[in-house]
PDB file of C-alpha atoms in Angstrom:
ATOM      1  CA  UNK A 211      99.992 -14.575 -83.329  1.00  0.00           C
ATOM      2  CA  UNK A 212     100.655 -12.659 -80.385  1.00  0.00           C
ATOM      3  CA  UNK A 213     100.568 -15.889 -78.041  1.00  0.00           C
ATOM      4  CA  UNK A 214     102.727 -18.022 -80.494  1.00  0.00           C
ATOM      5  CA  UNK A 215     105.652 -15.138 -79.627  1.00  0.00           C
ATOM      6  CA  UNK A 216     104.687 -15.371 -76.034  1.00  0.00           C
ATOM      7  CA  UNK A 217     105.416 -18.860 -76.385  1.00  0.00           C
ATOM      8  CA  UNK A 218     108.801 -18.931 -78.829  1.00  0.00           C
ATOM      9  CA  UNK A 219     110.217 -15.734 -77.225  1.00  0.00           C
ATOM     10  CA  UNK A 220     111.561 -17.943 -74.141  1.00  0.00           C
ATOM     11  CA  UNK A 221     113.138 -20.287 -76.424  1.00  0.00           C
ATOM     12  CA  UNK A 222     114.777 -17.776 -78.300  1.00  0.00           C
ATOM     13  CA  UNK A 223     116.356 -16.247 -75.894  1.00  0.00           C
ATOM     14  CA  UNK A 224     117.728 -19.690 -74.120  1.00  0.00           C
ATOM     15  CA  UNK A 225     118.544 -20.387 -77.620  1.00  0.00           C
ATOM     16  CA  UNK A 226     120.771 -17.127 -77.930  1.00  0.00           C
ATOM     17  CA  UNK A 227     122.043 -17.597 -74.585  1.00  0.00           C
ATOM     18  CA  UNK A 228     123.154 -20.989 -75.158  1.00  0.00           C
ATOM     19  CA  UNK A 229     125.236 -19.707 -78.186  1.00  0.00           C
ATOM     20  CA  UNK A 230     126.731 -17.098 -76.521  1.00  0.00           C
ATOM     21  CA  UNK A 231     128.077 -19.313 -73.753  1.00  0.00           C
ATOM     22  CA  UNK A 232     129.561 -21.929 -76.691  1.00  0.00           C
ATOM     23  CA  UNK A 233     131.432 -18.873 -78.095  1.00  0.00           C
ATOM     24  CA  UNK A 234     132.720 -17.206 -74.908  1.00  0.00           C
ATOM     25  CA  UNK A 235     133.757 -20.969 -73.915  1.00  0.00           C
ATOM     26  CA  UNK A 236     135.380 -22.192 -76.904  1.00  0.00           C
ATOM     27  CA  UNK A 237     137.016 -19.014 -78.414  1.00  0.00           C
ATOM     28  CA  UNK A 238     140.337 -17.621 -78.183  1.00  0.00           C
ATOM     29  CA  UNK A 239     140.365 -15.244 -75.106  1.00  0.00           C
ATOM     30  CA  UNK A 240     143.220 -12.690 -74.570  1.00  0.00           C
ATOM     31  CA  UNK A 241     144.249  -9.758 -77.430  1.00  0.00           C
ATOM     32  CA  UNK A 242     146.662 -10.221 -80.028  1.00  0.00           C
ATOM     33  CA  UNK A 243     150.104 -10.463 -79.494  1.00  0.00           C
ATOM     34  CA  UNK A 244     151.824  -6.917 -79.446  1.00  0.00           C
ATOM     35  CA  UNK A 245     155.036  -4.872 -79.583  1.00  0.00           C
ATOM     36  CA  UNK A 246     155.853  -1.879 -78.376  1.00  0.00           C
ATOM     37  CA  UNK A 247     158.402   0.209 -80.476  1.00  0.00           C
ATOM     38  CA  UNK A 248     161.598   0.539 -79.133  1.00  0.00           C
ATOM     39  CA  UNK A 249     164.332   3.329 -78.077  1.00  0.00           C
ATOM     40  CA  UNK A 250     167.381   1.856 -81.211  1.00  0.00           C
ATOM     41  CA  UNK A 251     170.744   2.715 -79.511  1.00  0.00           C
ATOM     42  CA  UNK A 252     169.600   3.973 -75.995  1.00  0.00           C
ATOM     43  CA  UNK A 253     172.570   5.992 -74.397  1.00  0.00           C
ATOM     44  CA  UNK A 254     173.359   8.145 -71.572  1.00  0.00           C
ATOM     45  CA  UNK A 255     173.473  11.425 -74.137  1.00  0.00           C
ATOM     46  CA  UNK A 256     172.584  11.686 -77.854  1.00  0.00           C
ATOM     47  CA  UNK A 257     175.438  11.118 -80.277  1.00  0.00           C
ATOM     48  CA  UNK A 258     176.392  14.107 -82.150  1.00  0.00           C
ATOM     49  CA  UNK A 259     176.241  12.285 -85.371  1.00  0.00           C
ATOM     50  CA  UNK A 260     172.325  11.577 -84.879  1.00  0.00           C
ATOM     51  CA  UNK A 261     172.152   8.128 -84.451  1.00  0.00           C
ATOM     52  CA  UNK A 262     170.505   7.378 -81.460  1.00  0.00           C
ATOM     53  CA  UNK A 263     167.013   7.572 -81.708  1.00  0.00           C
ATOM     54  CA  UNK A 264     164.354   7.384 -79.224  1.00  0.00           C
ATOM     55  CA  UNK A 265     160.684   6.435 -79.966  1.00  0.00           C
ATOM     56  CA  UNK A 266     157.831   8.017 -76.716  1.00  0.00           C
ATOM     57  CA  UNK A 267     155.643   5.557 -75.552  1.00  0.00           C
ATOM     58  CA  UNK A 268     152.410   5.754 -72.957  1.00  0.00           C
ATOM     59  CA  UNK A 269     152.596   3.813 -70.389  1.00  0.00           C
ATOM     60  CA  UNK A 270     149.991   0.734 -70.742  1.00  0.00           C
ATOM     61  CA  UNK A 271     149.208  -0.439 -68.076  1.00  0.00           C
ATOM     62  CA  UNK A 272     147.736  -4.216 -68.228  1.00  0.00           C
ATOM     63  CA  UNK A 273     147.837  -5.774 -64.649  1.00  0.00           C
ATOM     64  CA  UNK A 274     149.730  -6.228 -61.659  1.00  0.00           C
ATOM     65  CA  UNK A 275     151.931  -9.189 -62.396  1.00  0.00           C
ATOM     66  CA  UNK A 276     154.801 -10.876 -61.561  1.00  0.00           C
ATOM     67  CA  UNK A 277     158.196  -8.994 -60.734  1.00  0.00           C
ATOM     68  CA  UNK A 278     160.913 -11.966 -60.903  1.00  0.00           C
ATOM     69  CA  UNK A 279     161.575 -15.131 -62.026  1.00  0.00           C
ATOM     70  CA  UNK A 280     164.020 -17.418 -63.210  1.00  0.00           C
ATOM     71  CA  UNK A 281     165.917 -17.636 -66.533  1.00  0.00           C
ATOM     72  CA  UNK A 282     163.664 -17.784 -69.452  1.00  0.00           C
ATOM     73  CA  UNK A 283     163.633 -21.367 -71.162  1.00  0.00           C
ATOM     74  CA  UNK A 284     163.626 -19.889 -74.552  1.00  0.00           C
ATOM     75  CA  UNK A 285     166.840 -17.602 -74.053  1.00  0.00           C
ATOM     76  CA  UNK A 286     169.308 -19.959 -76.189  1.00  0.00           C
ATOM     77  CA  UNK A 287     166.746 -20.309 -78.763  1.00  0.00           C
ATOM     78  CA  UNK A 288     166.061 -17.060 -79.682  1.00  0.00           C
ATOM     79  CA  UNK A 289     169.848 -16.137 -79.310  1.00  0.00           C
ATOM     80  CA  UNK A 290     170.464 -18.942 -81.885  1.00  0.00           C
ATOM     81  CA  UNK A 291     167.840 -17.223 -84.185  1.00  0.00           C
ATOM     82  CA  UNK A 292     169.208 -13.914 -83.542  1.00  0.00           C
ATOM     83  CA  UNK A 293     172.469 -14.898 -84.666  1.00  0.00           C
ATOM     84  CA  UNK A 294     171.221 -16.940 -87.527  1.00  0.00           C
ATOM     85  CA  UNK A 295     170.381 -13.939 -89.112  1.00  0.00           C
ATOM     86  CA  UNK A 296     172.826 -11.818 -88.065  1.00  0.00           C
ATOM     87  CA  UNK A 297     175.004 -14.374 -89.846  1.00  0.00           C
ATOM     88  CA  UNK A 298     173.016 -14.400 -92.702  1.00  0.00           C
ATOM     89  CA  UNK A 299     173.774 -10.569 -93.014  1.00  0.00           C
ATOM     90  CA  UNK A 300     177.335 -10.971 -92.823  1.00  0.00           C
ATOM     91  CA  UNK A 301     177.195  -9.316 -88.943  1.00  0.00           C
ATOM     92  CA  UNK A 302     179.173 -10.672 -86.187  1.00  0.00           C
ATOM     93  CA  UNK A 303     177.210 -13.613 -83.754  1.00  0.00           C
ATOM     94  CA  UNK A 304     175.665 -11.694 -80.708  1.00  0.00           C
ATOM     95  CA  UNK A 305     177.375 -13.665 -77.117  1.00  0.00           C
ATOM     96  CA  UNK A 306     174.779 -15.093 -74.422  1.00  0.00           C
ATOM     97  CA  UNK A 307     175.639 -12.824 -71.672  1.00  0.00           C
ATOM     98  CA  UNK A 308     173.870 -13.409 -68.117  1.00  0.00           C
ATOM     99  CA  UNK A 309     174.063 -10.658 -66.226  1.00  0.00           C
ATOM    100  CA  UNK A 310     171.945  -8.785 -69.570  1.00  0.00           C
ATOM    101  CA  UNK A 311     170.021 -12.638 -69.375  1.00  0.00           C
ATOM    102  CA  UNK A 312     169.127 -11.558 -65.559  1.00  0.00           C
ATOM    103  CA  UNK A 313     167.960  -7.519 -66.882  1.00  0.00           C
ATOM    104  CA  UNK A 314     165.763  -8.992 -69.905  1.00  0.00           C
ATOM    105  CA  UNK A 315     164.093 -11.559 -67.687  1.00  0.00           C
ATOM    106  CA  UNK A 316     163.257  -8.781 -65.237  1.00  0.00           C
ATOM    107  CA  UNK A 317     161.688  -6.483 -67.864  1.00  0.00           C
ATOM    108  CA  UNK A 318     159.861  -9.159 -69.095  1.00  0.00           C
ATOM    109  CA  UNK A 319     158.432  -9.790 -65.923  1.00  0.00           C
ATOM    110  CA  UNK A 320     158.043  -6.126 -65.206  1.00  0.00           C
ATOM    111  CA  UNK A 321     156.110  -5.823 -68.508  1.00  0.00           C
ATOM    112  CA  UNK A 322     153.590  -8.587 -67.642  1.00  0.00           C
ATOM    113  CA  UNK A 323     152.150  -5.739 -65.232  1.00  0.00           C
ATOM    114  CA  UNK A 324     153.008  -2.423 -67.807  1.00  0.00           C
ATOM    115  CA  UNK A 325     154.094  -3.101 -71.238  1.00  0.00           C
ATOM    116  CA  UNK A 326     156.303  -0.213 -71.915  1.00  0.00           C
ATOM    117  CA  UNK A 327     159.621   0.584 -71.819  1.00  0.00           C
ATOM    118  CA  UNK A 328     159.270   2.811 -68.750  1.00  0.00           C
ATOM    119  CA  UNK A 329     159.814   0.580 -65.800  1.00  0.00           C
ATOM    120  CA  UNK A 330     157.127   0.285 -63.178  1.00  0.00           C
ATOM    121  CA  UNK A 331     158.973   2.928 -60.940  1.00  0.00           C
ATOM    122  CA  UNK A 332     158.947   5.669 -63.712  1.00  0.00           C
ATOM    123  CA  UNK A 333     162.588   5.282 -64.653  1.00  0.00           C
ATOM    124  CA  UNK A 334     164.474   4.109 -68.278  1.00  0.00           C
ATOM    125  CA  UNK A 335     164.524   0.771 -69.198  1.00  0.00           C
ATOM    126  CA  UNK A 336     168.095   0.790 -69.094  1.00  0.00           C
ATOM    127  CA  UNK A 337     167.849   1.409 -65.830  1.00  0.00           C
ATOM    128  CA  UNK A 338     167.709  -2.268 -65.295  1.00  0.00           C
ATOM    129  CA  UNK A 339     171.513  -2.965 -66.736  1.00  0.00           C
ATOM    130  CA  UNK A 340     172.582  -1.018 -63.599  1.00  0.00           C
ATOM    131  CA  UNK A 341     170.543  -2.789 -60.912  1.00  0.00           C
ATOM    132  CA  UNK A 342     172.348  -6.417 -62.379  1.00  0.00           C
ATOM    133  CA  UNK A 343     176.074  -4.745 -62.045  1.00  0.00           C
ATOM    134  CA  UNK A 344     176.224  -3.962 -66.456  1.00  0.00           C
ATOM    135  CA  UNK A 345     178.073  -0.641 -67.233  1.00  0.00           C
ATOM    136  CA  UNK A 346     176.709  -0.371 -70.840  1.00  0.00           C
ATOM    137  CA  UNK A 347     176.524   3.011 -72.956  1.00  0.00           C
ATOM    138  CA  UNK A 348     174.649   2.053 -76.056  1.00  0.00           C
ATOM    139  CA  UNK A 349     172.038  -0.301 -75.704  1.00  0.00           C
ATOM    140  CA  UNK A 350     168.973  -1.396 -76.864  1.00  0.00           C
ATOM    141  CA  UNK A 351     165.644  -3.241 -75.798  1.00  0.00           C
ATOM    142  CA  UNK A 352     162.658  -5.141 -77.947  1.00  0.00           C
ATOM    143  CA  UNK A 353     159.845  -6.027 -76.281  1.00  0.00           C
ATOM    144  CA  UNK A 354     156.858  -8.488 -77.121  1.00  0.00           C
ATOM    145  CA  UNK A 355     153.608  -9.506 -75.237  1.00  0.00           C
ATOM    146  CA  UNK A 356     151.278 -12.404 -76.191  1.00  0.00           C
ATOM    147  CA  UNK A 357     153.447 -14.342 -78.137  1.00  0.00           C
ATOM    148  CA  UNK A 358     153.217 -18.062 -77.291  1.00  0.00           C
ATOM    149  CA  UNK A 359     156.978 -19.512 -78.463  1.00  0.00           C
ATOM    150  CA  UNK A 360     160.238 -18.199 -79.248  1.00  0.00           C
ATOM    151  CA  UNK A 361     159.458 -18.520 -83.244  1.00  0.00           C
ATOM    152  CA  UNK A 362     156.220 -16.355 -83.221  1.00  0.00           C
ATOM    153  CA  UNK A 363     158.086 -13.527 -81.014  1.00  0.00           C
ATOM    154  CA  UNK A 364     161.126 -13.387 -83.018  1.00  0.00           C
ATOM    155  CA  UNK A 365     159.476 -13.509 -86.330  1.00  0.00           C
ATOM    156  CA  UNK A 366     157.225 -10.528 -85.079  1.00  0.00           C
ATOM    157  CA  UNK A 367     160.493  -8.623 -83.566  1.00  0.00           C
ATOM    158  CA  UNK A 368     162.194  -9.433 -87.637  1.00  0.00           C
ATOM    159  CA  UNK A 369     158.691  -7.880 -89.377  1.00  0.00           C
ATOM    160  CA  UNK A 370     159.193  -4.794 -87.133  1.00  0.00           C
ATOM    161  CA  UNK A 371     161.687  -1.965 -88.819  1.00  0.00           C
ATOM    162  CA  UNK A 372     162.677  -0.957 -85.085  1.00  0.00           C
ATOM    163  CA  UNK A 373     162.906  -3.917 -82.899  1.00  0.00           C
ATOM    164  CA  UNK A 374     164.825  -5.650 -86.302  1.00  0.00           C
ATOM    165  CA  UNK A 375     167.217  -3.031 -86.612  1.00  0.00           C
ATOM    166  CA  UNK A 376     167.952  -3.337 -82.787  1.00  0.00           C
ATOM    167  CA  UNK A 377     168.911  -7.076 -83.796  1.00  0.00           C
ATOM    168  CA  UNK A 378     170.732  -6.174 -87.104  1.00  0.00           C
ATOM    169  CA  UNK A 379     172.809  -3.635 -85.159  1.00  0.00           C
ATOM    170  CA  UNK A 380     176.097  -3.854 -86.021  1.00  0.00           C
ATOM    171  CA  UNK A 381     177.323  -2.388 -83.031  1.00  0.00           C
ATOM    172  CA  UNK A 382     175.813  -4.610 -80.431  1.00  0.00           C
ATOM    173  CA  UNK A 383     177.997  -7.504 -79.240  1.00  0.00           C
ATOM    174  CA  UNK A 384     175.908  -9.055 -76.480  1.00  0.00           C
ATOM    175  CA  UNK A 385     172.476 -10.151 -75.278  1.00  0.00           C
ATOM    176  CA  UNK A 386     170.313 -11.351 -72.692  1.00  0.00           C
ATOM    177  CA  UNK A 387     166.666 -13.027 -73.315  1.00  0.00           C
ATOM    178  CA  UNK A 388     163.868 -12.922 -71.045  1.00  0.00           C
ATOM    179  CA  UNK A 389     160.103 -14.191 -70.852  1.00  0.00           C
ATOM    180  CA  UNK A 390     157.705 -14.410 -68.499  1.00  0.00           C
ATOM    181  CA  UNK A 391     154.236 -15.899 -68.228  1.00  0.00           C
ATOM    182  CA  UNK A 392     151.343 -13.570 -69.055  1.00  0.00           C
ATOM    183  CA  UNK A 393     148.874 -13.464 -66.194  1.00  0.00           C
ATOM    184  CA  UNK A 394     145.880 -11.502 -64.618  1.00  0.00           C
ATOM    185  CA  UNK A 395     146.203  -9.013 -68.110  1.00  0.00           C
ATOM    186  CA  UNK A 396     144.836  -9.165 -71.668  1.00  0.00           C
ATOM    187  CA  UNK A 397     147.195 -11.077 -73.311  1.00  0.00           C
ATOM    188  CA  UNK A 398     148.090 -15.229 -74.029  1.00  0.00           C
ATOM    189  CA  UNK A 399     151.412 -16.974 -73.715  1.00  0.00           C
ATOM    190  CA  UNK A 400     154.376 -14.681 -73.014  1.00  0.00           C
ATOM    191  CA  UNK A 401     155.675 -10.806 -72.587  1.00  0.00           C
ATOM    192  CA  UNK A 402     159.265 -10.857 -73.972  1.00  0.00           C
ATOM    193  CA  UNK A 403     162.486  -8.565 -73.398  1.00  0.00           C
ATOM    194  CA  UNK A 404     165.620  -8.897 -75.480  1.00  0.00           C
ATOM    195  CA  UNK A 405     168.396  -6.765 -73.901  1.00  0.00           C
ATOM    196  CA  UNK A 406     171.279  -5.627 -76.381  1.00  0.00           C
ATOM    197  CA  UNK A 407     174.782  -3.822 -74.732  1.00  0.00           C
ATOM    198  CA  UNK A 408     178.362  -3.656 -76.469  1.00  0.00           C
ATOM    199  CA  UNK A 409     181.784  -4.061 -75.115  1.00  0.00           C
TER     200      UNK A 409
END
């Protein structure tokens, strides 16, 4: 007995080995796709009638990735769907603005290194509307990581009661859409930024 598990015990083990390498090379690598829940109604000072609301977050760090880019290809599309159902609401369409297109598609690429709404430096997400020239009081960010297209991310933003109510908000009147390829961290596809201001 003892020599016939002498002899299997090699095969065996190539035999586990060999499954181990099909699973590590043919399943899905990265975690699932995330959001982080978001500061509704960011402003300089809290209202006095208690709407602005601000949610802590730890800072996560994933990797160090990439700080810029250009415009994100899926910024009309998930405007479009944004306003879709805004309209659907009875809310006012959301305008396409590019400077807050140029702040969302630097927190996205800013999160691809530390998903959270502290920026890399240690300062306020909002921080970002004044380094791209927008004087905005009340705004608000949603952001997304792992997400492969602009459906998935939006639908996960619209089954969250924060990052929705950021894109129900009545009084937001612009946006800007960023994404940026996920690299050297734990997640697939994309980390996302939507960027909300008003006039």
């Amino acid at each position: 007995m003892k020599n016939k598990i002498r002899i299997l015990l090699p095969f065996a083990l190539l035999l586990i080995s060999a499954m181990l390498l099909y699973l590590l090379a043919f399943s899905e690598r990265g975690a699932k796709p995330v959001l982080l829940e978001n500061p509704v109604g960011m402003e300089e000072e809290a209202e006095a009638d208690g709407d602005y609301v601000y949610i802590e977050e730890a800072l996560v760090p994933l990797a160090d990735g990439p700080m810029s880019g250009g415009a994100s290809p899926f910024a009309d599309e998930i405007a479009s769907m944004v306003n879709n159902a805004r309209a659907g609401a009875g809310l006012m369409p959301l305008r396409v603005d590019p400077a807050l297109n140029t702040a969302a598609q630097i927190r996205a690429a800013e999160c691809v290194g530390c998903f959270s709404h502290t920026r890399p430096d240690g300062s306020n997400c909002k921080t970002v509307l004044a380094q791209v020239g927008v004087n905005a009081g009340y705004t608000g960010e949603n952001v997304a990581s792992g997400y492969s297209d602009a459906r998935s991310v939006f639908d996960g933003w619209m089954n969250s009661e924060g990052h929705r109510a950021n894109i129900m908000n009545p009084r937001f009147t612009r946006i800007g859409v960023g994404s940026s390829p996920n690299s050297g961290n734990q997640y697939r596809g994309y980390a996302w930024a939507q960027v909300f201001a008003c006039d």
